[in-house]
C-alpha cells in the first residue's frame, strides 16, 4: 500500500517536505525545504531529517523558494546521491538561491564561532558547505511543463505551471500499486490569479490524493487596484514627511512584481522625486534569470503595461539603480530622502534590509512596506504585529518608522482561489491541507466542507496517510 508521511510544512508555513513510499516507487521526497524564523545558525544546527537520506530514491521539487528547496545541500551532505527533478527555470534559479543561501549561512556561522571562541566554548561545524551545493546542483534534472518523465519503470511525473514564481510546478505523479494506477497531485505553492508576470495556475481534475497548500486559507487578498492606490498614497505621505521607503522583498517573485508596478508609477510620473534602489545581489541575479525566461512570463499583461518590453531590469524602470557591492549598499545610507530601497530578505531574517533598518527604523519620517507573508518567529512578523522595540545584530532599536502592509502583493492564491481550484477535482479525491498556519488550514477546511462538502485532512508533522 502507498503511504505519504508529512515531514514539514504540516500545520506550519515553512519547511515543505513530504515522503511518498510505495513498492513501485521506493521512497520519494516531495520538496526538501528549510524552516524560516529565528537565528539562521540555530535553525540550521537544529534541523534534522526524520529519515535516512541514503534511503531516498528521488526528490521532486515544486519550486526554488528556500522553504521548499533550502535543505537539499544538507540532504546531499548527509548521503543523498539521487536525482533532483525540477522544472527547467527552477534549475536556473536554484543556482542563484542555494549559493547565496550557503554564503549567508557560513558567514553567520563564522560570526557565531567568533563569539563562542571568546567564551572558550566549542566551535560549531557547518552542516553543509559550498561543495555540497555544487553537488546538489549537479544532481538536478530539469523538465518542461506538461512533458511526462519517468522516475521508475512504473512511475510517471508531469509538471504543470503553478503560477507562483518562475518555474513553480504542480506535481502530478502516477504510479502502479498492487495492479492499480494511483495518482498523487501536490500543488506546491499555487499562484495568485491577480499577480502580474505569472500565468494562472493550471487546473487539474483527477487524483487519488491531493496535497494542497493553504497559506492564505483564512482570507482573500485585497484587490490589486486598491493595493496600487495604497502604494501611491504611501509614496505621497512619505514624501511629505521627507523620508525614505524600505521594502523587505523576496528575491524571487515579489521583487520582480514590485518592479513591474513601480514601473507603472514611473510612467505615470509618480516617481520623479524618487530614486529606486534594488539593494540585493541575489534579487539582481534572480531578475536576470527572469529576463532569460522573459518569453515564458504573462506577455499580455506585460505588453499592456510596458509595450515592447524585453527586460525587467532595463525596461520597467529605466532609472533603476542596481546596488551590487557592499560599498554600493553603504552609500545608500547617505541619501537623506526620496529613496525607495528594495532589499532582502522578505521576512527580514537576513540580508541587507536589516542594515537599512539600523540606519532608518528609528526615524518617524521613514516607512517600511511589507508586501508578503511573514512567518511566525521572523523579524518581519514582529514588525507587522506592532512590536515597538526590536533587536538587530544584538542591539535594541525603537521602531518609529511607519509600518505598512500591502495586501494585494501576494504570490499565493487566496482563500476563494484555493476553493475554486480544489473544486475541480472529482469527489473521490482525498485532500490533505499543508503549508499553512493551523488557523488558516482550519478555516479553509471548514469552508470547503460547509460549501462544497469536501472533507480534508490537516496532518501534523510525522503524520502518515495510507491510500
PDB file of C-alpha atoms in Angstrom, residues 137-422:
ATOM      1  CA  UNK A 137      23.146  21.425  -8.500  1.00  0.00           C
ATOM      2  CA  UNK A 138      24.857  18.609 -10.430  1.00  0.00           C
ATOM      3  CA  UNK A 139      22.063  16.222  -9.375  1.00  0.00           C
ATOM      4  CA  UNK A 140      19.297  18.431 -10.806  1.00  0.00           C
ATOM      5  CA  UNK A 141      17.395  17.081 -13.800  1.00  0.00           C
ATOM      6  CA  UNK A 142      15.164  19.710 -15.398  1.00  0.00           C
ATOM      7  CA  UNK A 143      11.919  19.171 -17.300  1.00  0.00           C
ATOM      8  CA  UNK A 144       9.491  21.342 -19.245  1.00  0.00           C
ATOM      9  CA  UNK A 145       5.846  21.773 -18.270  1.00  0.00           C
ATOM     10  CA  UNK A 146       3.359  19.129 -19.496  1.00  0.00           C
ATOM     11  CA  UNK A 147       6.088  16.722 -20.626  1.00  0.00           C
ATOM     12  CA  UNK A 148       5.887  13.313 -18.931  1.00  0.00           C
ATOM     13  CA  UNK A 149       9.049  11.771 -17.497  1.00  0.00           C
ATOM     14  CA  UNK A 150       9.615   8.508 -15.623  1.00  0.00           C
ATOM     15  CA  UNK A 151      11.330   8.174 -12.256  1.00  0.00           C
ATOM     16  CA  UNK A 152      10.986   4.357 -12.325  1.00  0.00           C
ATOM     17  CA  UNK A 153       9.519   1.773 -14.667  1.00  0.00           C
ATOM     18  CA  UNK A 154       6.015   2.232 -13.271  1.00  0.00           C
ATOM     19  CA  UNK A 155       6.056   5.846 -12.100  1.00  0.00           C
ATOM     20  CA  UNK A 156       5.378   8.861 -14.326  1.00  0.00           C
ATOM     21  CA  UNK A 157       5.670  12.533 -13.343  1.00  0.00           C
ATOM     22  CA  UNK A 158       4.302  15.630 -15.053  1.00  0.00           C
ATOM     23  CA  UNK A 159       4.968  19.239 -14.068  1.00  0.00           C
ATOM     24  CA  UNK A 160       2.215  21.822 -14.579  1.00  0.00           C
ATOM     25  CA  UNK A 161       2.547  25.599 -14.218  1.00  0.00           C
ATOM     26  CA  UNK A 162       1.600  26.617 -10.651  1.00  0.00           C
ATOM     27  CA  UNK A 163       1.723  30.347 -11.457  1.00  0.00           C
ATOM     28  CA  UNK A 164       3.538  31.154  -8.196  1.00  0.00           C
ATOM     29  CA  UNK A 165       7.063  32.122  -9.287  1.00  0.00           C
ATOM     30  CA  UNK A 166       9.200  31.416 -12.317  1.00  0.00           C
ATOM     31  CA  UNK A 167       9.466  27.633 -12.700  1.00  0.00           C
ATOM     32  CA  UNK A 168       6.928  26.819  -9.979  1.00  0.00           C
ATOM     33  CA  UNK A 169       5.214  23.497 -10.603  1.00  0.00           C
ATOM     34  CA  UNK A 170       2.193  21.469  -9.618  1.00  0.00           C
ATOM     35  CA  UNK A 171       3.496  17.911  -9.366  1.00  0.00           C
ATOM     36  CA  UNK A 172       1.375  15.110 -10.847  1.00  0.00           C
ATOM     37  CA  UNK A 173       2.720  11.639 -10.039  1.00  0.00           C
ATOM     38  CA  UNK A 174       1.099   8.479 -11.416  1.00  0.00           C
ATOM     39  CA  UNK A 175       2.327   5.039 -10.354  1.00  0.00           C
ATOM     40  CA  UNK A 176       1.275   1.396 -10.191  1.00  0.00           C
ATOM     41  CA  UNK A 177       0.415  -0.065  -6.784  1.00  0.00           C
ATOM     42  CA  UNK A 178      -0.793  -3.665  -6.479  1.00  0.00           C
ATOM     43  CA  UNK A 179      -2.000  -3.705 -10.058  1.00  0.00           C
ATOM     44  CA  UNK A 180      -3.852  -0.381  -9.805  1.00  0.00           C
ATOM     45  CA  UNK A 181      -2.823   3.019 -11.093  1.00  0.00           C
ATOM     46  CA  UNK A 182      -2.724   5.675  -8.395  1.00  0.00           C
ATOM     47  CA  UNK A 183      -2.248   9.391  -8.768  1.00  0.00           C
ATOM     48  CA  UNK A 184      -0.860  11.938  -6.310  1.00  0.00           C
ATOM     49  CA  UNK A 185      -1.063  15.653  -7.024  1.00  0.00           C
ATOM     50  CA  UNK A 186       0.991  18.110  -4.976  1.00  0.00           C
ATOM     51  CA  UNK A 187       0.005  21.733  -5.558  1.00  0.00           C
ATOM     52  CA  UNK A 188       3.311  23.180  -4.388  1.00  0.00           C
ATOM     53  CA  UNK A 189       2.542  26.859  -3.882  1.00  0.00           C
ATOM     54  CA  UNK A 190      -0.373  27.995  -6.037  1.00  0.00           C
ATOM     55  CA  UNK A 191      -0.161  31.438  -7.580  1.00  0.00           C
ATOM     56  CA  UNK A 192      -2.465  34.397  -7.136  1.00  0.00           C
ATOM     57  CA  UNK A 193      -4.510  34.870 -10.311  1.00  0.00           C
ATOM     58  CA  UNK A 194      -4.237  38.644  -9.921  1.00  0.00           C
ATOM     59  CA  UNK A 195      -0.436  38.555  -9.797  1.00  0.00           C
ATOM     60  CA  UNK A 196       1.357  40.026 -12.797  1.00  0.00           C
ATOM     61  CA  UNK A 197       4.134  38.297 -14.754  1.00  0.00           C
ATOM     62  CA  UNK A 198       2.942  34.775 -13.860  1.00  0.00           C
ATOM     63  CA  UNK A 199       0.373  32.724 -15.760  1.00  0.00           C
ATOM     64  CA  UNK A 200      -2.670  31.385 -13.905  1.00  0.00           C
ATOM     65  CA  UNK A 201      -2.246  28.031 -12.103  1.00  0.00           C
ATOM     66  CA  UNK A 202      -3.053  25.003 -14.236  1.00  0.00           C
ATOM     67  CA  UNK A 203      -6.370  23.331 -13.415  1.00  0.00           C
ATOM     68  CA  UNK A 204      -6.245  19.568 -12.781  1.00  0.00           C
ATOM     69  CA  UNK A 205      -9.216  17.289 -12.165  1.00  0.00           C
ATOM     70  CA  UNK A 206      -8.111  13.838 -11.062  1.00  0.00           C
ATOM     71  CA  UNK A 207      -6.146  12.455  -8.125  1.00  0.00           C
ATOM     72  CA  UNK A 208      -6.410   9.722  -5.533  1.00  0.00           C
ATOM     73  CA  UNK A 209      -4.606  12.011  -3.099  1.00  0.00           C
ATOM     74  CA  UNK A 210      -4.212  15.777  -3.345  1.00  0.00           C
ATOM     75  CA  UNK A 211      -1.771  17.753  -1.196  1.00  0.00           C
ATOM     76  CA  UNK A 212      -2.820  21.391  -1.379  1.00  0.00           C
ATOM     77  CA  UNK A 213      -1.210  24.427   0.222  1.00  0.00           C
ATOM     78  CA  UNK A 214      -3.308  26.697   2.430  1.00  0.00           C
ATOM     79  CA  UNK A 215      -1.047  29.633   3.271  1.00  0.00           C
ATOM     80  CA  UNK A 216      -3.940  32.078   2.856  1.00  0.00           C
ATOM     81  CA  UNK A 217      -6.677  29.598   3.662  1.00  0.00           C
ATOM     82  CA  UNK A 218      -8.364  32.037   6.041  1.00  0.00           C
ATOM     83  CA  UNK A 219      -8.558  35.148   3.846  1.00  0.00           C
ATOM     84  CA  UNK A 220      -8.606  36.658   0.403  1.00  0.00           C
ATOM     85  CA  UNK A 221      -6.204  39.252  -0.894  1.00  0.00           C
ATOM     86  CA  UNK A 222      -7.033  42.897  -1.264  1.00  0.00           C
ATOM     87  CA  UNK A 223      -7.928  43.865  -4.868  1.00  0.00           C
ATOM     88  CA  UNK A 224      -4.827  44.884  -6.802  1.00  0.00           C
ATOM     89  CA  UNK A 225      -6.207  48.263  -7.821  1.00  0.00           C
ATOM     90  CA  UNK A 226      -6.754  49.110  -4.136  1.00  0.00           C
ATOM     91  CA  UNK A 227      -3.225  47.965  -3.319  1.00  0.00           C
ATOM     92  CA  UNK A 228      -1.697  50.150  -6.033  1.00  0.00           C
ATOM     93  CA  UNK A 229      -3.779  53.101  -4.807  1.00  0.00           C
ATOM     94  CA  UNK A 230      -2.461  52.463  -1.274  1.00  0.00           C
ATOM     95  CA  UNK A 231       1.107  52.364  -2.601  1.00  0.00           C
ATOM     96  CA  UNK A 232       0.599  55.720  -4.318  1.00  0.00           C
ATOM     97  CA  UNK A 233      -0.692  57.230  -1.066  1.00  0.00           C
ATOM     98  CA  UNK A 234       2.263  55.842   0.895  1.00  0.00           C
ATOM     99  CA  UNK A 235       4.626  57.475  -1.591  1.00  0.00           C
ATOM    100  CA  UNK A 236       2.870  60.833  -1.210  1.00  0.00           C
ATOM    101  CA  UNK A 237       2.740  60.651   2.603  1.00  0.00           C
ATOM    102  CA  UNK A 238       6.383  59.643   2.957  1.00  0.00           C
ATOM    103  CA  UNK A 239       7.444  62.339   0.523  1.00  0.00           C
ATOM    104  CA  UNK A 240       5.624  64.963   2.603  1.00  0.00           C
ATOM    105  CA  UNK A 241       7.477  63.771   5.709  1.00  0.00           C
ATOM    106  CA  UNK A 242      10.793  63.965   3.854  1.00  0.00           C
ATOM    107  CA  UNK A 243      11.505  60.297   4.405  1.00  0.00           C
ATOM    108  CA  UNK A 244      12.622  57.132   2.660  1.00  0.00           C
ATOM    109  CA  UNK A 245      10.850  53.840   1.991  1.00  0.00           C
ATOM    110  CA  UNK A 246      12.264  50.415   2.864  1.00  0.00           C
ATOM    111  CA  UNK A 247      10.699  47.337   1.262  1.00  0.00           C
ATOM    112  CA  UNK A 248      11.805  43.906   2.510  1.00  0.00           C
ATOM    113  CA  UNK A 249      11.225  41.805  -0.587  1.00  0.00           C
ATOM    114  CA  UNK A 250      11.630  38.188  -1.531  1.00  0.00           C
ATOM    115  CA  UNK A 251      14.280  37.921  -4.239  1.00  0.00           C
ATOM    116  CA  UNK A 252      12.187  35.540  -6.305  1.00  0.00           C
ATOM    117  CA  UNK A 253       8.777  36.674  -7.487  1.00  0.00           C
ATOM    118  CA  UNK A 254       7.934  39.581  -5.211  1.00  0.00           C
ATOM    119  CA  UNK A 255      10.849  41.777  -6.278  1.00  0.00           C
ATOM    120  CA  UNK A 256      10.030  41.368  -9.963  1.00  0.00           C
ATOM    121  CA  UNK A 257       6.343  42.113  -9.350  1.00  0.00           C
ATOM    122  CA  UNK A 258       7.250  45.232  -7.360  1.00  0.00           C
ATOM    123  CA  UNK A 259       9.439  46.458 -10.204  1.00  0.00           C
ATOM    124  CA  UNK A 260       6.509  45.973 -12.584  1.00  0.00           C
ATOM    125  CA  UNK A 261       4.167  48.167 -10.536  1.00  0.00           C
ATOM    126  CA  UNK A 262       6.809  50.749  -9.729  1.00  0.00           C
ATOM    127  CA  UNK A 263       7.447  50.880 -13.461  1.00  0.00           C
ATOM    128  CA  UNK A 264       3.787  51.768 -13.969  1.00  0.00           C
ATOM    129  CA  UNK A 265       4.082  54.565 -11.388  1.00  0.00           C
ATOM    130  CA  UNK A 266       7.215  55.766 -13.168  1.00  0.00           C
ATOM    131  CA  UNK A 267       5.303  56.046 -16.450  1.00  0.00           C
ATOM    132  CA  UNK A 268       2.574  57.983 -14.617  1.00  0.00           C
ATOM    133  CA  UNK A 269       5.196  60.469 -13.404  1.00  0.00           C
ATOM    134  CA  UNK A 270       4.825  59.486  -9.736  1.00  0.00           C
ATOM    135  CA  UNK A 271       8.473  58.521  -9.247  1.00  0.00           C
ATOM    136  CA  UNK A 272      10.022  61.758 -10.496  1.00  0.00           C
ATOM    137  CA  UNK A 273      11.151  62.654  -6.962  1.00  0.00           C
ATOM    138  CA  UNK A 274      12.220  59.142  -6.024  1.00  0.00           C
ATOM    139  CA  UNK A 275      15.282  57.008  -6.608  1.00  0.00           C
ATOM    140  CA  UNK A 276      14.514  53.275  -6.788  1.00  0.00           C
ATOM    141  CA  UNK A 277      17.345  51.094  -5.492  1.00  0.00           C
ATOM    142  CA  UNK A 278      17.450  47.323  -5.791  1.00  0.00           C
ATOM    143  CA  UNK A 279      19.886  46.515  -2.979  1.00  0.00           C
ATOM    144  CA  UNK A 280      20.109  42.757  -3.194  1.00  0.00           C
ATOM    145  CA  UNK A 281      22.772  40.933  -5.223  1.00  0.00           C
ATOM    146  CA  UNK A 282      20.604  37.810  -5.192  1.00  0.00           C
ATOM    147  CA  UNK A 283      17.468  39.647  -6.346  1.00  0.00           C
ATOM    148  CA  UNK A 284      19.506  41.221  -9.142  1.00  0.00           C
ATOM    149  CA  UNK A 285      20.784  37.821 -10.268  1.00  0.00           C
ATOM    150  CA  UNK A 286      17.291  36.324  -9.984  1.00  0.00           C
ATOM    151  CA  UNK A 287      15.833  39.157 -12.064  1.00  0.00           C
ATOM    152  CA  UNK A 288      18.458  38.395 -14.718  1.00  0.00           C
ATOM    153  CA  UNK A 289      17.158  34.801 -14.704  1.00  0.00           C
ATOM    154  CA  UNK A 290      13.619  36.139 -15.148  1.00  0.00           C
ATOM    155  CA  UNK A 291      14.919  38.158 -18.110  1.00  0.00           C
ATOM    156  CA  UNK A 292      16.359  34.990 -19.654  1.00  0.00           C
ATOM    157  CA  UNK A 293      12.912  33.390 -19.365  1.00  0.00           C
ATOM    158  CA  UNK A 294      11.056  36.597 -20.288  1.00  0.00           C
ATOM    159  CA  UNK A 295       9.073  34.971 -23.089  1.00  0.00           C
ATOM    160  CA  UNK A 296       7.558  32.450 -20.652  1.00  0.00           C
ATOM    161  CA  UNK A 297       6.029  35.210 -18.487  1.00  0.00           C
ATOM    162  CA  UNK A 298       2.500  36.597 -18.910  1.00  0.00           C
ATOM    163  CA  UNK A 299       3.165  38.505 -22.125  1.00  0.00           C
ATOM    164  CA  UNK A 300      -0.319  40.031 -22.376  1.00  0.00           C
ATOM    165  CA  UNK A 301      -0.094  41.879 -19.046  1.00  0.00           C
ATOM    166  CA  UNK A 302       3.468  43.000 -19.747  1.00  0.00           C
ATOM    167  CA  UNK A 303       2.573  44.304 -23.201  1.00  0.00           C
ATOM    168  CA  UNK A 304      -0.347  46.317 -21.827  1.00  0.00           C
ATOM    169  CA  UNK A 305       1.809  47.940 -19.139  1.00  0.00           C
ATOM    170  CA  UNK A 306       5.132  48.252 -20.967  1.00  0.00           C
ATOM    171  CA  UNK A 307       4.793  47.834 -24.742  1.00  0.00           C
ATOM    172  CA  UNK A 308       7.719  46.129 -26.471  1.00  0.00           C
ATOM    173  CA  UNK A 309       9.446  45.303 -23.173  1.00  0.00           C
ATOM    174  CA  UNK A 310      12.148  42.627 -23.312  1.00  0.00           C
ATOM    175  CA  UNK A 311      13.738  43.038 -19.882  1.00  0.00           C
ATOM    176  CA  UNK A 312      12.552  43.685 -16.330  1.00  0.00           C
ATOM    177  CA  UNK A 313      15.843  45.361 -15.437  1.00  0.00           C
ATOM    178  CA  UNK A 314      16.145  47.606 -18.489  1.00  0.00           C
ATOM    179  CA  UNK A 315      12.550  48.378 -19.476  1.00  0.00           C
ATOM    180  CA  UNK A 316      10.352  48.602 -16.355  1.00  0.00           C
ATOM    181  CA  UNK A 317      12.236  51.398 -14.523  1.00  0.00           C
ATOM    182  CA  UNK A 318      14.913  52.999 -16.732  1.00  0.00           C
ATOM    183  CA  UNK A 319      16.488  54.792 -13.730  1.00  0.00           C
ATOM    184  CA  UNK A 320      16.657  51.697 -11.521  1.00  0.00           C
ATOM    185  CA  UNK A 321      19.931  51.572  -9.542  1.00  0.00           C
ATOM    186  CA  UNK A 322      21.372  48.084  -9.038  1.00  0.00           C
ATOM    187  CA  UNK A 323      23.280  48.001  -5.757  1.00  0.00           C
ATOM    188  CA  UNK A 324      25.642  45.058  -6.069  1.00  0.00           C
ATOM    189  CA  UNK A 325      28.633  45.691  -3.813  1.00  0.00           C
ATOM    190  CA  UNK A 326      28.775  46.296  -0.087  1.00  0.00           C
ATOM    191  CA  UNK A 327      30.084  49.787  -0.872  1.00  0.00           C
ATOM    192  CA  UNK A 328      27.002  50.443  -3.038  1.00  0.00           C
ATOM    193  CA  UNK A 329      24.760  49.386  -0.167  1.00  0.00           C
ATOM    194  CA  UNK A 330      26.561  51.513   2.400  1.00  0.00           C
ATOM    195  CA  UNK A 331      26.363  54.542   0.080  1.00  0.00           C
ATOM    196  CA  UNK A 332      22.557  54.313   0.224  1.00  0.00           C
ATOM    197  CA  UNK A 333      22.834  55.495   3.836  1.00  0.00           C
ATOM    198  CA  UNK A 334      23.902  58.904   2.529  1.00  0.00           C
ATOM    199  CA  UNK A 335      20.551  59.506   0.813  1.00  0.00           C
ATOM    200  CA  UNK A 336      18.636  61.821   3.134  1.00  0.00           C
ATOM    201  CA  UNK A 337      15.232  61.420   1.489  1.00  0.00           C
ATOM    202  CA  UNK A 338      13.472  60.129  -1.588  1.00  0.00           C
ATOM    203  CA  UNK A 339      14.934  56.605  -1.689  1.00  0.00           C
ATOM    204  CA  UNK A 340      12.826  53.501  -2.313  1.00  0.00           C
ATOM    205  CA  UNK A 341      15.084  50.707  -1.078  1.00  0.00           C
ATOM    206  CA  UNK A 342      14.130  47.165  -2.089  1.00  0.00           C
ATOM    207  CA  UNK A 343      16.298  44.703  -0.170  1.00  0.00           C
ATOM    208  CA  UNK A 344      16.187  41.133   1.087  1.00  0.00           C
ATOM    209  CA  UNK A 345      15.236  39.204   2.925  1.00  0.00           C
ATOM    210  CA  UNK A 346      11.476  39.209   2.568  1.00  0.00           C
ATOM    211  CA  UNK A 347      10.857  38.201   6.191  1.00  0.00           C
ATOM    212  CA  UNK A 348      13.835  40.248   7.465  1.00  0.00           C
ATOM    213  CA  UNK A 349      15.630  37.117   8.669  1.00  0.00           C
ATOM    214  CA  UNK A 350      18.857  38.084   6.900  1.00  0.00           C
ATOM    215  CA  UNK A 351      20.198  40.098   4.003  1.00  0.00           C
ATOM    216  CA  UNK A 352      20.783  43.828   3.677  1.00  0.00           C
ATOM    217  CA  UNK A 353      17.356  45.003   4.841  1.00  0.00           C
ATOM    218  CA  UNK A 354      18.430  44.671   8.485  1.00  0.00           C
ATOM    219  CA  UNK A 355      21.343  47.042   7.872  1.00  0.00           C
ATOM    220  CA  UNK A 356      18.931  49.599   6.411  1.00  0.00           C
ATOM    221  CA  UNK A 357      16.658  49.142   9.434  1.00  0.00           C
ATOM    222  CA  UNK A 358      19.610  50.025  11.671  1.00  0.00           C
ATOM    223  CA  UNK A 359      20.021  53.292   9.794  1.00  0.00           C
ATOM    224  CA  UNK A 360      16.350  54.290   9.459  1.00  0.00           C
ATOM    225  CA  UNK A 361      13.846  52.307  11.564  1.00  0.00           C
ATOM    226  CA  UNK A 362      14.115  54.762  14.474  1.00  0.00           C
ATOM    227  CA  UNK A 363      13.179  57.758  12.255  1.00  0.00           C
ATOM    228  CA  UNK A 364       9.439  58.582  12.085  1.00  0.00           C
ATOM    229  CA  UNK A 365       9.836  60.163   8.641  1.00  0.00           C
ATOM    230  CA  UNK A 366      10.541  56.780   7.093  1.00  0.00           C
ATOM    231  CA  UNK A 367       8.205  53.982   6.020  1.00  0.00           C
ATOM    232  CA  UNK A 368       8.554  50.199   5.926  1.00  0.00           C
ATOM    233  CA  UNK A 369       6.318  48.422   3.419  1.00  0.00           C
ATOM    234  CA  UNK A 370       5.630  44.698   3.805  1.00  0.00           C
ATOM    235  CA  UNK A 371       4.200  43.033   0.728  1.00  0.00           C
ATOM    236  CA  UNK A 372       4.442  39.333   1.518  1.00  0.00           C
ATOM    237  CA  UNK A 373       3.624  36.701   4.118  1.00  0.00           C
ATOM    238  CA  UNK A 374       5.577  36.982   7.384  1.00  0.00           C
ATOM    239  CA  UNK A 375       6.022  33.646   9.157  1.00  0.00           C
ATOM    240  CA  UNK A 376       5.795  33.269  12.933  1.00  0.00           C
ATOM    241  CA  UNK A 377       9.091  33.983  14.682  1.00  0.00           C
ATOM    242  CA  UNK A 378      10.531  36.242  11.984  1.00  0.00           C
ATOM    243  CA  UNK A 379      11.568  39.859  12.478  1.00  0.00           C
ATOM    244  CA  UNK A 380       9.091  40.818   9.758  1.00  0.00           C
ATOM    245  CA  UNK A 381       6.237  39.241  11.710  1.00  0.00           C
ATOM    246  CA  UNK A 382       7.230  41.124  14.879  1.00  0.00           C
ATOM    247  CA  UNK A 383       7.113  44.426  12.993  1.00  0.00           C
ATOM    248  CA  UNK A 384       3.798  43.652  11.284  1.00  0.00           C
ATOM    249  CA  UNK A 385       2.352  42.725  14.687  1.00  0.00           C
ATOM    250  CA  UNK A 386       3.326  46.168  16.020  1.00  0.00           C
ATOM    251  CA  UNK A 387       6.427  45.424  18.106  1.00  0.00           C
ATOM    252  CA  UNK A 388       7.777  48.748  19.377  1.00  0.00           C
ATOM    253  CA  UNK A 389      11.286  47.607  20.269  1.00  0.00           C
ATOM    254  CA  UNK A 390      13.303  45.106  18.242  1.00  0.00           C
ATOM    255  CA  UNK A 391      16.828  43.716  18.249  1.00  0.00           C
ATOM    256  CA  UNK A 392      19.063  43.865  15.195  1.00  0.00           C
ATOM    257  CA  UNK A 393      22.544  42.345  15.487  1.00  0.00           C
ATOM    258  CA  UNK A 394      22.039  42.186  19.261  1.00  0.00           C
ATOM    259  CA  UNK A 395      21.281  45.925  19.518  1.00  0.00           C
ATOM    260  CA  UNK A 396      17.879  47.329  20.526  1.00  0.00           C
ATOM    261  CA  UNK A 397      16.013  49.829  18.350  1.00  0.00           C
ATOM    262  CA  UNK A 398      12.843  51.823  18.907  1.00  0.00           C
ATOM    263  CA  UNK A 399      10.508  51.326  15.947  1.00  0.00           C
ATOM    264  CA  UNK A 400       9.327  54.785  14.914  1.00  0.00           C
ATOM    265  CA  UNK A 401       9.151  54.297  11.136  1.00  0.00           C
ATOM    266  CA  UNK A 402       5.609  53.817   9.880  1.00  0.00           C
ATOM    267  CA  UNK A 403       4.875  50.165   9.103  1.00  0.00           C
ATOM    268  CA  UNK A 404       2.533  49.478   6.180  1.00  0.00           C
ATOM    269  CA  UNK A 405       1.250  46.212   4.718  1.00  0.00           C
ATOM    270  CA  UNK A 406       0.176  45.914   1.090  1.00  0.00           C
ATOM    271  CA  UNK A 407      -2.371  43.109   0.990  1.00  0.00           C
ATOM    272  CA  UNK A 408      -2.558  42.538  -2.759  1.00  0.00           C
ATOM    273  CA  UNK A 409       1.078  41.720  -3.485  1.00  0.00           C
ATOM    274  CA  UNK A 410       0.849  38.046  -2.641  1.00  0.00           C
ATOM    275  CA  UNK A 411       2.268  35.325  -4.854  1.00  0.00           C
ATOM    276  CA  UNK A 412      -0.089  32.819  -3.173  1.00  0.00           C
ATOM    277  CA  UNK A 413      -3.682  32.031  -4.029  1.00  0.00           C
ATOM    278  CA  UNK A 414      -6.198  33.489  -1.590  1.00  0.00           C
ATOM    279  CA  UNK A 415      -8.951  31.501   0.103  1.00  0.00           C
ATOM    280  CA  UNK A 416     -11.506  31.780  -2.712  1.00  0.00           C
ATOM    281  CA  UNK A 417      -8.926  30.860  -5.345  1.00  0.00           C
ATOM    282  CA  UNK A 418      -7.949  27.775  -3.321  1.00  0.00           C
ATOM    283  CA  UNK A 419     -11.626  26.866  -3.040  1.00  0.00           C
ATOM    284  CA  UNK A 420     -12.139  27.241  -6.777  1.00  0.00           C
ATOM    285  CA  UNK A 421      -9.017  25.262  -7.684  1.00  0.00           C
ATOM    286  CA  UNK A 422      -9.698  22.247  -5.467  1.00  0.00           C
TER     287      UNK A 422
END
